[in-house]
Amino acid sequence: MDKYGLYVPKLAPRKEYFAPGHRACVGCGEMLAVRQVCKALGRETIVINSTGCIEIVSSLFPQTTWEVPWMHTLFENAAAVASGVESAIKVMQRKGKYRDKKVNILAMGGDGATADIGLQALSGAFERGHDLLYVCFDNEAYMNTGIQRSSSTPYGAVTTTSPTGKKSIGQQTQKKNLPAIAVAHNIDYVATASPAYPFDLMDKVKKGVNTKGPAYIQVFSPCPTGWRSPGELSVALARLVVETGVFPLFEVVKGKYKMSMEFEKLRSIKDYMKPQGRFRHLTEDDIDTIQARVIEEYNKLKEKAYGQ
Amino acid sequence: MAKKVGTEVSFAAAEAIKLANADVIAAYPITPQTHIVEKLSEYVADGDLDAEYICVESEHSAMSACCGSSATGARTFTATAGQGLELMHEVLTIPASSRLPMVAAICNRALSGPLSVWGDHSDMMGVRDTGWVQIVAENGQEVHDLLISAFKIAEHKDVMFPVMVHMDGFHLTHVIESIIIMDQEEVDKFLPPFNYDHKLDPDSPVSVGTYGPPHIYPEIKKAQEVALTNSKETIKKIWKEWGDMFGRHYNPVETYKSDDAETILVTMGSFSETATLAIDKMRAEGKKVGLIRLRLWRPFPFAELRDAAKSADNMVVLDRAISYGGPAGPLCSEIRSAFYQMKKRPQVVSFIGGLGGRDIAPEEFEEMITKGVEIAKNGSENEYEMLGVRE
């Protein structure tokens, strides 16, 4: 283990582009993921950030966490702002007015900014084929504004706008399948990733940004505050979500699905749900229903990867 | 050499953007500005303009892309109108506060509902407080000249604000006029290349659009307000340079036979030319009337306006927009407030007309002035008069 401790840090660059000292909650899985994404992208990067937790905790004037050029404008338009940056660099490089070196363009936002209010701008950027990577940090609700449901909130989860009640189980709809929406745009690279698997995540970020044209990665981002889970369990939850098949890791390269990791037997979703307050109200029957749905979705995904 | 041609005003607008050598154009088609961006996409397709033309999926994304482009240091242009400007509204405050220079051609249009593609000033008044420089053109020549000079204004180190050049939908955009189209060499002499100091560049990282809590927000807003107010002097200087170089002079407030006028009509935009016919006729009848036209809407030219109207006892103001449930038309309200603190101040009477593309004929301007003088003398129960509306 000691040797492993010496070896592992050598696998990732030491330099931080998302510097320490930001104001995120203890145990924030999202910031861990942002840090990994930034490590993978390196210095030659411009970040376009939508409004949300990441923007708020990293840019309180006059301080900044960002060691790379960073721009925030609004909630729903990161993909459109990034389209403008990409086009500007393209034309100015052509005219000899900008450094003649590849610049990685990262547009990013939370699940609300991506799946709900920013879906149109995202679709536009994909359709136009801008050379950029969009990363959605999916913590499964509007956390920054106080834990309201988004279309990426899973069935049964409690949020402040999907409360439980005599007539409500919590979130009553199924999680929107954003990777499939991205794939439907015929873009060349789509993937899911989790910060519990940092090398897989960083590898996917590099592949995504080196893909010509748009690429999309959805990164699972545990939120102890919003999920009412202990902060020290964030990495464990980011691993359990994969091992239970709730958030499988896969890649879609030029339309071809490929599982990133496989398990002989998926763990019970109870292992993943139990430590989270947002699922605590669910009955055994509810959990059985959700378990069946997870298996069904997982098999559908495997069918896409392996065919019939 | 500049040459005089008969052309649609929208094409003269597009020609101005080509001459300014814009790097990035992001636009969504909406009548009545569509001809401008159609022409620009032709220029790009033919290689006559080396630019990136982003066919965005909405005006919201058009303005968003423009913010990204300008922050990267590219000369940036968009055009829109009416509902499109409304959809942009949320994004408009961003380039103004982040000091991202860009130029937008706004082809003024009424707002729904009912649906009206025709012109008035409702859209322009709706975005009044977003922090842009707003310039209003009267005719095709002004559209061409003011668009080119707008880049110099926007990108000037003492300004660094986005600039809207307003032109009336259809009454200007779709008419064919005789316009002097500038020569590339002349434009290059007038307009220096855009050199943005804080561009997004990995060699010198900056954070743009950071989060401003209460301990700093008011200071940032005050700085923005002072900078916009101060930009007026630079705008005047740049228009003077234009006038000195090309012989066509532009001022924040234009006057027509107003020096000794007892009653002054105030207008903005393309209806002003029609109004001069009424002024000429009434002058010939010995009436002391004149016209003031505001070219600069933001920053508001208080001093120039007060100076231009110093002889007036009455001011009759035409608005092409309603402030629903409010005191008068928006232009009139501002003119009243500009004079309220003055010791000698004119009576200011509000008329609203020309809504949703409804024309105003010279004789109606005459009636407006006559009725305005009467109201100034005897007062009225109404906060404003609606022109030519069937009841």
PDB file of N, CA, C and O in Angstrom, chain B residues 237-291:
ATOM      1  N   LYS B 237     -16.359  62.805 -29.751  1.00  0.00           N
ATOM      2  CA  LYS B 237     -15.033  62.961 -30.367  1.00  0.00           C
ATOM      3  C   LYS B 237     -14.924  62.068 -31.614  1.00  0.00           C
ATOM      4  O   LYS B 237     -14.428  62.494 -32.662  1.00  0.00           O
ATOM      5  N   ILE B 238     -15.406  60.844 -31.494  1.00  0.00           N
ATOM      6  CA  ILE B 238     -15.301  59.905 -32.626  1.00  0.00           C
ATOM      7  C   ILE B 238     -16.193  60.373 -33.781  1.00  0.00           C
ATOM      8  O   ILE B 238     -15.802  60.299 -34.952  1.00  0.00           O
ATOM      9  N   TRP B 239     -17.376  60.873 -33.470  1.00  0.00           N
ATOM     10  CA  TRP B 239     -18.251  61.398 -34.535  1.00  0.00           C
ATOM     11  C   TRP B 239     -17.631  62.638 -35.189  1.00  0.00           C
ATOM     12  O   TRP B 239     -17.795  62.862 -36.380  1.00  0.00           O
ATOM     13  N   LYS B 240     -16.904  63.406 -34.383  1.00  0.00           N
ATOM     14  CA  LYS B 240     -16.252  64.598 -34.963  1.00  0.00           C
ATOM     15  C   LYS B 240     -15.141  64.157 -35.926  1.00  0.00           C
ATOM     16  O   LYS B 240     -14.999  64.707 -37.018  1.00  0.00           O
ATOM     17  N   GLU B 241     -14.381  63.140 -35.506  1.00  0.00           N
ATOM     18  CA  GLU B 241     -13.340  62.596 -36.403  1.00  0.00           C
ATOM     19  C   GLU B 241     -13.969  62.153 -37.719  1.00  0.00           C
ATOM     20  O   GLU B 241     -13.430  62.401 -38.792  1.00  0.00           O
ATOM     21  N   TRP B 242     -15.094  61.472 -37.615  1.00  0.00           N
ATOM     22  CA  TRP B 242     -15.796  60.991 -38.816  1.00  0.00           C
ATOM     23  C   TRP B 242     -16.167  62.190 -39.702  1.00  0.00           C
ATOM     24  O   TRP B 242     -15.937  62.175 -40.919  1.00  0.00           O
ATOM     25  N   GLY B 243     -16.736  63.200 -39.052  1.00  0.00           N
ATOM     26  CA  GLY B 243     -17.159  64.389 -39.784  1.00  0.00           C
ATOM     27  C   GLY B 243     -15.978  65.087 -40.459  1.00  0.00           C
ATOM     28  O   GLY B 243     -16.050  65.477 -41.625  1.00  0.00           O
ATOM     29  N   ASP B 244     -14.882  65.206 -39.703  1.00  0.00           N
ATOM     30  CA  ASP B 244     -13.685  65.859 -40.260  1.00  0.00           C
ATOM     31  C   ASP B 244     -13.131  65.073 -41.441  1.00  0.00           C
ATOM     32  O   ASP B 244     -12.662  65.639 -42.426  1.00  0.00           O
ATOM     33  N   MET B 245     -13.186  63.755 -41.362  1.00  0.00           N
ATOM     34  CA  MET B 245     -12.610  62.923 -42.433  1.00  0.00           C
ATOM     35  C   MET B 245     -13.539  62.813 -43.634  1.00  0.00           C
ATOM     36  O   MET B 245     -13.092  62.815 -44.778  1.00  0.00           O
ATOM     37  N   PHE B 246     -14.835  62.685 -43.385  1.00  0.00           N
ATOM     38  CA  PHE B 246     -15.733  62.335 -44.494  1.00  0.00           C
ATOM     39  C   PHE B 246     -16.828  63.368 -44.754  1.00  0.00           C
ATOM     40  O   PHE B 246     -17.653  63.185 -45.651  1.00  0.00           O
ATOM     41  N   GLY B 247     -16.878  64.421 -43.940  1.00  0.00           N
ATOM     42  CA  GLY B 247     -17.800  65.527 -44.216  1.00  0.00           C
ATOM     43  C   GLY B 247     -19.245  65.298 -43.798  1.00  0.00           C
ATOM     44  O   GLY B 247     -20.104  66.142 -44.060  1.00  0.00           O
ATOM     45  N   ARG B 248     -19.521  64.183 -43.164  1.00  0.00           N
ATOM     46  CA  ARG B 248     -20.880  63.976 -42.659  1.00  0.00           C
ATOM     47  C   ARG B 248     -20.813  64.011 -41.128  1.00  0.00           C
ATOM     48  O   ARG B 248     -20.162  63.185 -40.505  1.00  0.00           O
ATOM     49  N   HIS B 249     -21.490  65.017 -40.575  1.00  0.00           N
ATOM     50  CA  HIS B 249     -21.337  65.307 -39.144  1.00  0.00           C
ATOM     51  C   HIS B 249     -22.491  64.748 -38.332  1.00  0.00           C
ATOM     52  O   HIS B 249     -23.651  64.879 -38.720  1.00  0.00           O
ATOM     53  N   TYR B 250     -22.158  64.146 -37.205  1.00  0.00           N
ATOM     54  CA  TYR B 250     -23.172  63.549 -36.333  1.00  0.00           C
ATOM     55  C   TYR B 250     -23.031  64.087 -34.915  1.00  0.00           C
ATOM     56  O   TYR B 250     -21.922  64.231 -34.404  1.00  0.00           O
ATOM     57  N   ASN B 251     -24.172  64.385 -34.296  1.00  0.00           N
ATOM     58  CA  ASN B 251     -24.192  64.922 -32.932  1.00  0.00           C
ATOM     59  C   ASN B 251     -25.214  64.149 -32.090  1.00  0.00           C
ATOM     60  O   ASN B 251     -26.170  63.594 -32.633  1.00  0.00           O
ATOM     61  N   PRO B 252     -25.021  64.163 -30.775  1.00  0.00           N
ATOM     62  CA  PRO B 252     -25.982  63.460 -29.903  1.00  0.00           C
ATOM     63  C   PRO B 252     -27.396  64.006 -30.067  1.00  0.00           C
ATOM     64  O   PRO B 252     -28.370  63.263 -30.015  1.00  0.00           O
ATOM     65  N   VAL B 253     -27.496  65.340 -30.255  1.00  0.00           N
ATOM     66  CA  VAL B 253     -28.799  65.971 -30.459  1.00  0.00           C
ATOM     67  C   VAL B 253     -28.728  66.758 -31.766  1.00  0.00           C
ATOM     68  O   VAL B 253     -27.853  67.608 -31.922  1.00  0.00           O
ATOM     69  N   GLU B 254     -29.621  66.467 -32.683  1.00  0.00           N
ATOM     70  CA  GLU B 254     -29.648  67.203 -33.949  1.00  0.00           C
ATOM     71  C   GLU B 254     -30.791  68.209 -33.907  1.00  0.00           C
ATOM     72  O   GLU B 254     -31.860  67.915 -33.357  1.00  0.00           O
ATOM     73  N   THR B 255     -30.543  69.380 -34.491  1.00  0.00           N
ATOM     74  CA  THR B 255     -31.589  70.409 -34.462  1.00  0.00           C
ATOM     75  C   THR B 255     -31.965  70.812 -35.884  1.00  0.00           C
ATOM     76  O   THR B 255     -31.149  70.738 -36.802  1.00  0.00           O
ATOM     77  N   TYR B 256     -33.198  71.232 -36.037  1.00  0.00           N
ATOM     78  CA  TYR B 256     -33.677  71.708 -37.335  1.00  0.00           C
ATOM     79  C   TYR B 256     -34.557  72.932 -37.090  1.00  0.00           C
ATOM     80  O   TYR B 256     -35.634  72.813 -36.473  1.00  0.00           O
ATOM     81  N   LYS B 257     -34.063  74.064 -37.471  1.00  0.00           N
ATOM     82  CA  LYS B 257     -34.790  75.336 -37.329  1.00  0.00           C
ATOM     83  C   LYS B 257     -35.272  75.575 -35.891  1.00  0.00           C
ATOM     84  O   LYS B 257     -36.370  76.091 -35.668  1.00  0.00           O
ATOM     85  N   SER B 258     -34.442  75.158 -34.937  1.00  0.00           N
ATOM     86  CA  SER B 258     -34.904  75.236 -33.547  1.00  0.00           C
ATOM     87  C   SER B 258     -34.283  76.396 -32.771  1.00  0.00           C
ATOM     88  O   SER B 258     -34.664  76.637 -31.625  1.00  0.00           O
ATOM     89  N   ASP B 259     -33.343  77.128 -33.411  1.00  0.00           N
ATOM     90  CA  ASP B 259     -32.584  78.147 -32.667  1.00  0.00           C
ATOM     91  C   ASP B 259     -33.474  79.167 -31.957  1.00  0.00           C
ATOM     92  O   ASP B 259     -33.266  79.488 -30.792  1.00  0.00           O
ATOM     93  N   ASP B 260     -34.466  79.676 -32.679  1.00  0.00           N
ATOM     94  CA  ASP B 260     -35.323  80.717 -32.084  1.00  0.00           C
ATOM     95  C   ASP B 260     -36.749  80.191 -31.878  1.00  0.00           C
ATOM     96  O   ASP B 260     -37.680  80.966 -31.690  1.00  0.00           O
ATOM     97  N   ALA B 261     -36.891  78.855 -31.934  1.00  0.00           N
ATOM     98  CA  ALA B 261     -38.253  78.294 -31.919  1.00  0.00           C
ATOM     99  C   ALA B 261     -38.909  78.419 -30.545  1.00  0.00           C
ATOM    100  O   ALA B 261     -38.265  78.216 -29.518  1.00  0.00           O
ATOM    101  N   GLU B 262     -40.191  78.801 -30.578  1.00  0.00           N
ATOM    102  CA  GLU B 262     -40.959  78.842 -29.325  1.00  0.00           C
ATOM    103  C   GLU B 262     -41.500  77.447 -28.993  1.00  0.00           C
ATOM    104  O   GLU B 262     -41.650  77.088 -27.844  1.00  0.00           O
ATOM    105  N   THR B 263     -41.815  76.711 -30.060  1.00  0.00           N
ATOM    106  CA  THR B 263     -42.319  75.341 -29.878  1.00  0.00           C
ATOM    107  C   THR B 263     -41.399  74.376 -30.625  1.00  0.00           C
ATOM    108  O   THR B 263     -41.105  74.567 -31.800  1.00  0.00           O
ATOM    109  N   ILE B 264     -40.954  73.367 -29.887  1.00  0.00           N
ATOM    110  CA  ILE B 264     -40.030  72.401 -30.493  1.00  0.00           C
ATOM    111  C   ILE B 264     -40.651  71.000 -30.460  1.00  0.00           C
ATOM    112  O   ILE B 264     -41.124  70.534 -29.414  1.00  0.00           O
ATOM    113  N   LEU B 265     -40.653  70.374 -31.616  1.00  0.00           N
ATOM    114  CA  LEU B 265     -41.100  68.994 -31.730  1.00  0.00           C
ATOM    115  C   LEU B 265     -39.884  68.100 -31.483  1.00  0.00           C
ATOM    116  O   LEU B 265     -38.782  68.406 -31.958  1.00  0.00           O
ATOM    117  N   VAL B 266     -40.067  67.025 -30.721  1.00  0.00           N
ATOM    118  CA  VAL B 266     -38.946  66.115 -30.449  1.00  0.00           C
ATOM    119  C   VAL B 266     -39.281  64.724 -30.983  1.00  0.00           C
ATOM    120  O   VAL B 266     -40.356  64.185 -30.696  1.00  0.00           O
ATOM    121  N   THR B 267     -38.355  64.169 -31.760  1.00  0.00           N
ATOM    122  CA  THR B 267     -38.561  62.837 -32.349  1.00  0.00           C
ATOM    123  C   THR B 267     -37.272  62.026 -32.250  1.00  0.00           C
ATOM    124  O   THR B 267     -36.208  62.578 -31.979  1.00  0.00           O
ATOM    125  N   MET B 268     -37.416  60.731 -32.537  1.00  0.00           N
ATOM    126  CA  MET B 268     -36.247  59.865 -32.712  1.00  0.00           C
ATOM    127  C   MET B 268     -36.519  58.954 -33.906  1.00  0.00           C
ATOM    128  O   MET B 268     -37.639  58.494 -34.086  1.00  0.00           O
ATOM    129  N   GLY B 269     -35.470  58.711 -34.689  1.00  0.00           N
ATOM    130  CA  GLY B 269     -35.591  57.734 -35.766  1.00  0.00           C
ATOM    131  C   GLY B 269     -36.103  58.307 -37.068  1.00  0.00           C
ATOM    132  O   GLY B 269     -36.055  59.519 -37.313  1.00  0.00           O
ATOM    133  N   SER B 270     -36.636  57.430 -37.908  1.00  0.00           N
ATOM    134  CA  SER B 270     -36.896  57.761 -39.308  1.00  0.00           C
ATOM    135  C   SER B 270     -38.043  58.751 -39.505  1.00  0.00           C
ATOM    136  O   SER B 270     -38.136  59.381 -40.556  1.00  0.00           O
ATOM    137  N   PHE B 271     -38.952  58.893 -38.520  1.00  0.00           N
ATOM    138  CA  PHE B 271     -40.080  59.801 -38.702  1.00  0.00           C
ATOM    139  C   PHE B 271     -39.629  61.262 -38.692  1.00  0.00           C
ATOM    140  O   PHE B 271     -40.385  62.149 -39.080  1.00  0.00           O
ATOM    141  N   SER B 272     -38.404  61.473 -38.248  1.00  0.00           N
ATOM    142  CA  SER B 272     -37.916  62.852 -38.125  1.00  0.00           C
ATOM    143  C   SER B 272     -37.876  63.568 -39.475  1.00  0.00           C
ATOM    144  O   SER B 272     -38.158  64.757 -39.567  1.00  0.00           O
ATOM    145  N   GLU B 273     -37.532  62.822 -40.520  1.00  0.00           N
ATOM    146  CA  GLU B 273     -37.451  63.453 -41.846  1.00  0.00           C
ATOM    147  C   GLU B 273     -38.827  63.929 -42.297  1.00  0.00           C
ATOM    148  O   GLU B 273     -38.960  65.001 -42.889  1.00  0.00           O
ATOM    149  N   THR B 274     -39.834  63.134 -42.032  1.00  0.00           N
ATOM    150  CA  THR B 274     -41.202  63.534 -42.375  1.00  0.00           C
ATOM    151  C   THR B 274     -41.583  64.790 -41.593  1.00  0.00           C
ATOM    152  O   THR B 274     -42.230  65.705 -42.118  1.00  0.00           O
ATOM    153  N   ALA B 275     -41.175  64.781 -40.318  1.00  0.00           N
ATOM    154  CA  ALA B 275     -41.535  65.908 -39.450  1.00  0.00           C
ATOM    155  C   ALA B 275     -40.974  67.233 -39.974  1.00  0.00           C
ATOM    156  O   ALA B 275     -41.607  68.287 -39.812  1.00  0.00           O
ATOM    157  N   THR B 276     -39.816  67.182 -40.616  1.00  0.00           N
ATOM    158  CA  THR B 276     -39.223  68.443 -41.119  1.00  0.00           C
ATOM    159  C   THR B 276     -40.137  69.111 -42.165  1.00  0.00           C
ATOM    160  O   THR B 276     -40.148  70.339 -42.279  1.00  0.00           O
ATOM    161  N   LEU B 277     -40.905  68.292 -42.898  1.00  0.00           N
ATOM    162  CA  LEU B 277     -41.834  68.861 -43.882  1.00  0.00           C
ATOM    163  C   LEU B 277     -42.875  69.735 -43.188  1.00  0.00           C
ATOM    164  O   LEU B 277     -43.221  70.830 -43.654  1.00  0.00           O
ATOM    165  N   ALA B 278     -43.372  69.233 -42.050  1.00  0.00           N
ATOM    166  CA  ALA B 278     -44.351  70.000 -41.281  1.00  0.00           C
ATOM    167  C   ALA B 278     -43.720  71.277 -40.736  1.00  0.00           C
ATOM    168  O   ALA B 278     -44.346  72.350 -40.746  1.00  0.00           O
ATOM    169  N   ILE B 279     -42.477  71.151 -40.269  1.00  0.00           N
ATOM    170  CA  ILE B 279     -41.769  72.340 -39.731  1.00  0.00           C
ATOM    171  C   ILE B 279     -41.621  73.397 -40.833  1.00  0.00           C
ATOM    172  O   ILE B 279     -41.912  74.591 -40.620  1.00  0.00           O
ATOM    173  N   ASP B 280     -41.191  72.936 -42.021  1.00  0.00           N
ATOM    174  CA  ASP B 280     -41.014  73.878 -43.145  1.00  0.00           C
ATOM    175  C   ASP B 280     -42.316  74.619 -43.449  1.00  0.00           C
ATOM    176  O   ASP B 280     -42.333  75.829 -43.640  1.00  0.00           O
ATOM    177  N   LYS B 281     -43.399  73.870 -43.486  1.00  0.00           N
ATOM    178  CA  LYS B 281     -44.696  74.453 -43.842  1.00  0.00           C
ATOM    179  C   LYS B 281     -45.113  75.470 -42.774  1.00  0.00           C
ATOM    180  O   LYS B 281     -45.534  76.591 -43.100  1.00  0.00           O
ATOM    181  N   MET B 282     -44.973  75.123 -41.536  1.00  0.00           N
ATOM    182  CA  MET B 282     -45.400  76.022 -40.455  1.00  0.00           C
ATOM    183  C   MET B 282     -44.489  77.248 -40.356  1.00  0.00           C
ATOM    184  O   MET B 282     -44.948  78.346 -40.044  1.00  0.00           O
ATOM    185  N   ARG B 283     -43.205  77.032 -40.635  1.00  0.00           N
ATOM    186  CA  ARG B 283     -42.269  78.173 -40.665  1.00  0.00           C
ATOM    187  C   ARG B 283     -42.683  79.166 -41.767  1.00  0.00           C
ATOM    188  O   ARG B 283     -42.657  80.382 -41.556  1.00  0.00           O
ATOM    189  N   ALA B 284     -43.069  78.587 -42.907  1.00  0.00           N
ATOM    190  CA  ALA B 284     -43.490  79.435 -44.039  1.00  0.00           C
ATOM    191  C   ALA B 284     -44.728  80.249 -43.672  1.00  0.00           C
ATOM    192  O   ALA B 284     -44.946  81.350 -44.194  1.00  0.00           O
ATOM    193  N   GLU B 285     -45.512  79.713 -42.744  1.00  0.00           N
ATOM    194  CA  GLU B 285     -46.706  80.443 -42.281  1.00  0.00           C
ATOM    195  C   GLU B 285     -46.361  81.403 -41.147  1.00  0.00           C
ATOM    196  O   GLU B 285     -47.242  81.990 -40.510  1.00  0.00           O
ATOM    197  N   GLY B 286     -45.055  81.492 -40.821  1.00  0.00           N
ATOM    198  CA  GLY B 286     -44.610  82.449 -39.812  1.00  0.00           C
ATOM    199  C   GLY B 286     -44.636  81.937 -38.391  1.00  0.00           C
ATOM    200  O   GLY B 286     -44.427  82.688 -37.441  1.00  0.00           O
ATOM    201  N   LYS B 287     -44.881  80.626 -38.227  1.00  0.00           N
ATOM    202  CA  LYS B 287     -44.924  80.081 -36.861  1.00  0.00           C
ATOM    203  C   LYS B 287     -43.507  79.706 -36.407  1.00  0.00           C
ATOM    204  O   LYS B 287     -42.744  79.128 -37.180  1.00  0.00           O
ATOM    205  N   LYS B 288     -43.206  80.035 -35.179  1.00  0.00           N
ATOM    206  CA  LYS B 288     -41.844  79.783 -34.680  1.00  0.00           C
ATOM    207  C   LYS B 288     -41.733  78.360 -34.125  1.00  0.00           C
ATOM    208  O   LYS B 288     -41.816  78.131 -32.923  1.00  0.00           O
ATOM    209  N   VAL B 289     -41.591  77.412 -35.038  1.00  0.00           N
ATOM    210  CA  VAL B 289     -41.476  76.004 -34.647  1.00  0.00           C
ATOM    211  C   VAL B 289     -40.154  75.430 -35.141  1.00  0.00           C
ATOM    212  O   VAL B 289     -39.572  75.916 -36.117  1.00  0.00           O
ATOM    213  N   GLY B 290     -39.701  74.432 -34.452  1.00  0.00           N
ATOM    214  CA  GLY B 290     -38.453  73.760 -34.840  1.00  0.00           C
ATOM    215  C   GLY B 290     -38.493  72.295 -34.420  1.00  0.00           C
ATOM    216  O   GLY B 290     -39.471  71.831 -33.830  1.00  0.00           O
ATOM    217  N   LEU B 291     -37.413  71.588 -34.761  1.00  0.00           N
ATOM    218  CA  LEU B 291     -37.369  70.148 -34.486  1.00  0.00           C
ATOM    219  C   LEU B 291     -36.061  69.790 -33.772  1.00  0.00           C
ATOM    220  O   LEU B 291     -34.992  70.303 -34.121  1.00  0.00           O
TER     221      LEU B 291
END
